PDB file of C-alpha atoms in Angstrom:
ATOM      1  CA  MET A   1     -88.828  12.343 -90.566  1.00  0.00           C
ATOM      2  CA  SER A   2     -87.514   9.104 -89.110  1.00  0.00           C
ATOM      3  CA  ASN A   3     -84.890   9.009 -86.431  1.00  0.00           C
ATOM      4  CA  ILE A   4     -83.049   5.765 -87.287  1.00  0.00           C
ATOM      5  CA  ARG A   5     -79.324   5.515 -86.639  1.00  0.00           C
ATOM      6  CA  PHE A   6     -77.152   2.418 -87.176  1.00  0.00           C
ATOM      7  CA  ASN A   7     -74.375   2.211 -84.600  1.00  0.00           C
ATOM      8  CA  VAL A   8     -72.657  -1.066 -85.539  1.00  0.00           C
ATOM      9  CA  ILE A   9     -72.901  -3.287 -88.606  1.00  0.00           C
ATOM     10  CA  ASN A  10     -70.746  -6.392 -88.620  1.00  0.00           C
ATOM     11  CA  LEU A  11     -70.094  -9.617 -90.476  1.00  0.00           C
ATOM     12  CA  TYR A  12     -69.345 -12.741 -88.435  1.00  0.00           C
ATOM     13  CA  GLN A  13     -68.528 -16.276 -89.572  1.00  0.00           C
ATOM     14  CA  CYS A  14     -69.662 -18.678 -86.847  1.00  0.00           C
ATOM     15  CA  ALA A  15     -67.686 -21.827 -86.134  1.00  0.00           C
ATOM     16  CA  PRO A  16     -69.564 -25.142 -86.433  1.00  0.00           C
ATOM     17  CA  GLY A  17     -71.793 -25.527 -83.378  1.00  0.00           C
ATOM     18  CA  PHE A  18     -71.110 -21.946 -82.199  1.00  0.00           C
ATOM     19  CA  VAL A  19     -73.391 -20.840 -79.333  1.00  0.00           C
ATOM     20  CA  THR A  20     -73.560 -17.446 -77.657  1.00  0.00           C
ATOM     21  CA  LYS A  21     -74.306 -17.040 -74.010  1.00  0.00           C
ATOM     22  CA  GLU A  22     -77.734 -15.539 -73.386  1.00  0.00           C
ATOM     23  CA  ARG A  23     -77.371 -11.856 -74.262  1.00  0.00           C
ATOM     24  CA  ILE A  24     -79.453  -8.819 -73.355  1.00  0.00           C
ATOM     25  CA  PHE A  25     -78.770  -5.642 -75.332  1.00  0.00           C
ATOM     26  CA  ASP A  26     -79.710  -2.070 -74.483  1.00  0.00           C
ATOM     27  CA  PHE A  27     -80.291  -1.242 -78.173  1.00  0.00           C
ATOM     28  CA  ASP A  28     -82.464  -2.441 -81.057  1.00  0.00           C
ATOM     29  CA  TYR A  29     -80.797  -5.338 -82.890  1.00  0.00           C
ATOM     30  CA  LEU A  30     -81.235  -7.006 -86.268  1.00  0.00           C
ATOM     31  CA  LEU A  31     -79.632 -10.360 -87.030  1.00  0.00           C
ATOM     32  CA  TYR A  32     -79.339 -11.193 -90.742  1.00  0.00           C
ATOM     33  CA  VAL A  33     -78.420 -14.692 -91.962  1.00  0.00           C
ATOM     34  CA  HIS A  34     -76.201 -14.475 -95.071  1.00  0.00           C
ATOM     35  CA  GLU A  35     -75.452 -18.219 -95.130  1.00  0.00           C
ATOM     36  CA  GLY A  36     -75.840 -21.347 -93.051  1.00  0.00           C
ATOM     37  CA  LYS A  37     -78.509 -22.397 -90.621  1.00  0.00           C
ATOM     38  CA  GLY A  38     -79.253 -22.794 -86.947  1.00  0.00           C
ATOM     39  CA  ILE A  39     -81.463 -21.409 -84.210  1.00  0.00           C
ATOM     40  CA  TYR A  40     -82.074 -17.886 -82.933  1.00  0.00           C
ATOM     41  CA  LYS A  41     -83.871 -17.447 -79.633  1.00  0.00           C
ATOM     42  CA  ILE A  42     -85.551 -14.123 -78.822  1.00  0.00           C
ATOM     43  CA  GLY A  43     -87.221 -13.964 -75.443  1.00  0.00           C
ATOM     44  CA  ASN A  44     -89.479 -17.032 -75.164  1.00  0.00           C
ATOM     45  CA  ALA A  45     -89.592 -17.608 -78.949  1.00  0.00           C
ATOM     46  CA  THR A  46     -87.300 -20.019 -80.797  1.00  0.00           C
ATOM     47  CA  TYR A  47     -86.800 -19.616 -84.556  1.00  0.00           C
ATOM     48  CA  LYS A  48     -85.193 -21.852 -87.138  1.00  0.00           C
ATOM     49  CA  ALA A  49     -82.847 -19.541 -88.999  1.00  0.00           C
ATOM     50  CA  VAL A  50     -81.698 -20.004 -92.599  1.00  0.00           C
ATOM     51  CA  MET A  51     -80.180 -17.927 -95.374  1.00  0.00           C
ATOM     52  CA  GLY A  52     -82.217 -14.798 -96.071  1.00  0.00           C
ATOM     53  CA  ASP A  53     -83.871 -14.579 -92.659  1.00  0.00           C
ATOM     54  CA  ILE A  54     -83.701 -11.378 -90.651  1.00  0.00           C
ATOM     55  CA  PHE A  55     -84.683 -11.138 -87.000  1.00  0.00           C
ATOM     56  CA  TYR A  56     -85.510  -8.183 -84.789  1.00  0.00           C
ATOM     57  CA  CYS A  57     -84.644  -8.209 -81.091  1.00  0.00           C
ATOM     58  CA  PRO A  58     -85.803  -5.185 -79.066  1.00  0.00           C
ATOM     59  CA  PRO A  59     -83.751  -3.755 -76.207  1.00  0.00           C
ATOM     60  CA  SER A  60     -83.822  -5.580 -72.857  1.00  0.00           C
ATOM     61  CA  VAL A  61     -84.914  -8.901 -74.404  1.00  0.00           C
ATOM     62  CA  ARG A  62     -82.692 -11.951 -74.010  1.00  0.00           C
ATOM     63  CA  ASN A  63     -81.384 -13.616 -77.161  1.00  0.00           C
ATOM     64  CA  THR A  64     -79.128 -16.526 -78.086  1.00  0.00           C
ATOM     65  CA  ILE A  65     -77.533 -17.686 -81.354  1.00  0.00           C
ATOM     66  CA  ILE A  66     -76.980 -21.413 -81.975  1.00  0.00           C
ATOM     67  CA  ALA A  67     -75.187 -22.291 -85.226  1.00  0.00           C
ATOM     68  CA  ASP A  68     -75.593 -25.632 -86.954  1.00  0.00           C
ATOM     69  CA  SER A  69     -72.665 -28.033 -86.592  1.00  0.00           C
ATOM     70  CA  GLU A  70     -72.507 -28.804 -90.328  1.00  0.00           C
ATOM     71  CA  ALA A  71     -73.657 -25.538 -91.940  1.00  0.00           C
ATOM     72  CA  PRO A  72     -72.707 -22.739 -89.517  1.00  0.00           C
ATOM     73  CA  PHE A  73     -73.964 -19.202 -89.934  1.00  0.00           C
ATOM     74  CA  LEU A  74     -72.410 -16.248 -91.708  1.00  0.00           C
ATOM     75  CA  LEU A  75     -74.241 -13.441 -89.898  1.00  0.00           C
ATOM     76  CA  SER A  76     -74.555  -9.695 -89.763  1.00  0.00           C
ATOM     77  CA  GLY A  77     -75.526  -8.000 -86.556  1.00  0.00           C
ATOM     78  CA  LEU A  78     -76.977  -4.529 -86.995  1.00  0.00           C
ATOM     79  CA  GLU A  79     -77.207  -2.447 -83.837  1.00  0.00           C
ATOM     80  CA  PHE A  80     -79.482   0.537 -84.316  1.00  0.00           C
ATOM     81  CA  HIS A  81     -81.533   3.196 -82.587  1.00  0.00           C
ATOM     82  CA  ALA A  82     -85.135   3.675 -83.735  1.00  0.00           C
ATOM     83  CA  PRO A  83     -87.431   4.448 -80.785  1.00  0.00           C
ATOM     84  CA  LEU A  84     -90.302   5.600 -83.028  1.00  0.00           C
ATOM     85  CA  TYR A  85     -90.545   2.134 -84.621  1.00  0.00           C
ATOM     86  CA  ARG A  86     -90.195   0.041 -81.460  1.00  0.00           C
ATOM     87  CA  GLY A  87     -93.062  -2.417 -81.210  1.00  0.00           C
ATOM     88  CA  THR A  88     -93.942  -2.154 -84.910  1.00  0.00           C
ATOM     89  CA  LEU A  89     -91.260  -4.462 -86.331  1.00  0.00           C
ATOM     90  CA  LYS A  90     -91.883  -8.167 -86.884  1.00  0.00           C
ATOM     91  CA  GLN A  91     -89.510 -10.472 -85.028  1.00  0.00           C
ATOM     92  CA  SER A  92     -88.764 -12.668 -88.045  1.00  0.00           C
ATOM     93  CA  ILE A  93     -89.115 -12.380 -91.824  1.00  0.00           C
ATOM     94  CA  SER A  94     -87.421 -13.864 -94.868  1.00  0.00           C
ATOM     95  CA  LEU A  95     -85.833 -11.469 -97.332  1.00  0.00           C
ATOM     96  CA  LEU A  96     -85.329 -14.073-100.084  1.00  0.00           C
ATOM     97  CA  ARG A  97     -88.053 -12.429-102.163  1.00  0.00           C
ATOM     98  CA  ALA A  98     -86.609  -8.970-101.515  1.00  0.00           C
ATOM     99  CA  PRO A  99     -83.260  -8.910-103.343  1.00  0.00           C
ATOM    100  CA  PHE A 100     -83.033  -5.119-102.981  1.00  0.00           C
ATOM    101  CA  LEU A 101     -83.062  -5.422 -99.177  1.00  0.00           C
ATOM    102  CA  ILE A 102     -80.504  -8.243 -99.234  1.00  0.00           C
ATOM    103  CA  GLN A 103     -78.233  -6.153-101.451  1.00  0.00           C
ATOM    104  CA  SER A 104     -78.754  -3.140 -99.174  1.00  0.00           C
ATOM    105  CA  ILE A 105     -77.603  -5.120 -96.130  1.00  0.00           C
ATOM    106  CA  LYS A 106     -74.572  -6.421 -98.028  1.00  0.00           C
ATOM    107  CA  GLN A 107     -73.709  -2.873 -99.103  1.00  0.00           C
ATOM    108  CA  MET A 108     -74.016  -1.572 -95.530  1.00  0.00           C
ATOM    109  CA  VAL A 109     -71.710  -4.354 -94.284  1.00  0.00           C
ATOM    110  CA  GLN A 110     -69.199  -3.631 -97.031  1.00  0.00           C
ATOM    111  CA  GLU A 111     -69.178   0.121 -96.394  1.00  0.00           C
ATOM    112  CA  CYS A 112     -68.829  -0.387 -92.642  1.00  0.00           C
ATOM    113  CA  GLN A 113     -65.882  -2.747 -93.120  1.00  0.00           C
ATOM    114  CA  TYR A 114     -64.086  -0.324 -95.460  1.00  0.00           C
ATOM    115  CA  LYS A 115     -64.393   2.515 -92.934  1.00  0.00           C
ATOM    116  CA  LYS A 116     -62.352   0.546 -90.387  1.00  0.00           C
ATOM    117  CA  ASN A 117     -58.617   1.213 -90.689  1.00  0.00           C
TER     118      ASN A 117
END
């Protein structure tokens, strides 16, 4: 039995050229790119990020989002707890060939938004 729990699932439209300060979370974090492009930095690695990409950032690792000035991101951040899987997740993959997973993320975002009153 897995022990995965999602704590926060959001949807965020970045402004052109949006940049976060360097962040360090105390939870596991997935960043999914719905639209747009830019850069996502995780620790010492820098990734080009485009539609369909999903990134994993483990707890206590610095990360920064840099949106493109002409095609800014529409992102979902998924904060979760999964200590049994820590260290086994890839930092970056494309989901473009996995429409079921893309639809699953969209459904989770939609359900989370409807629960807010």
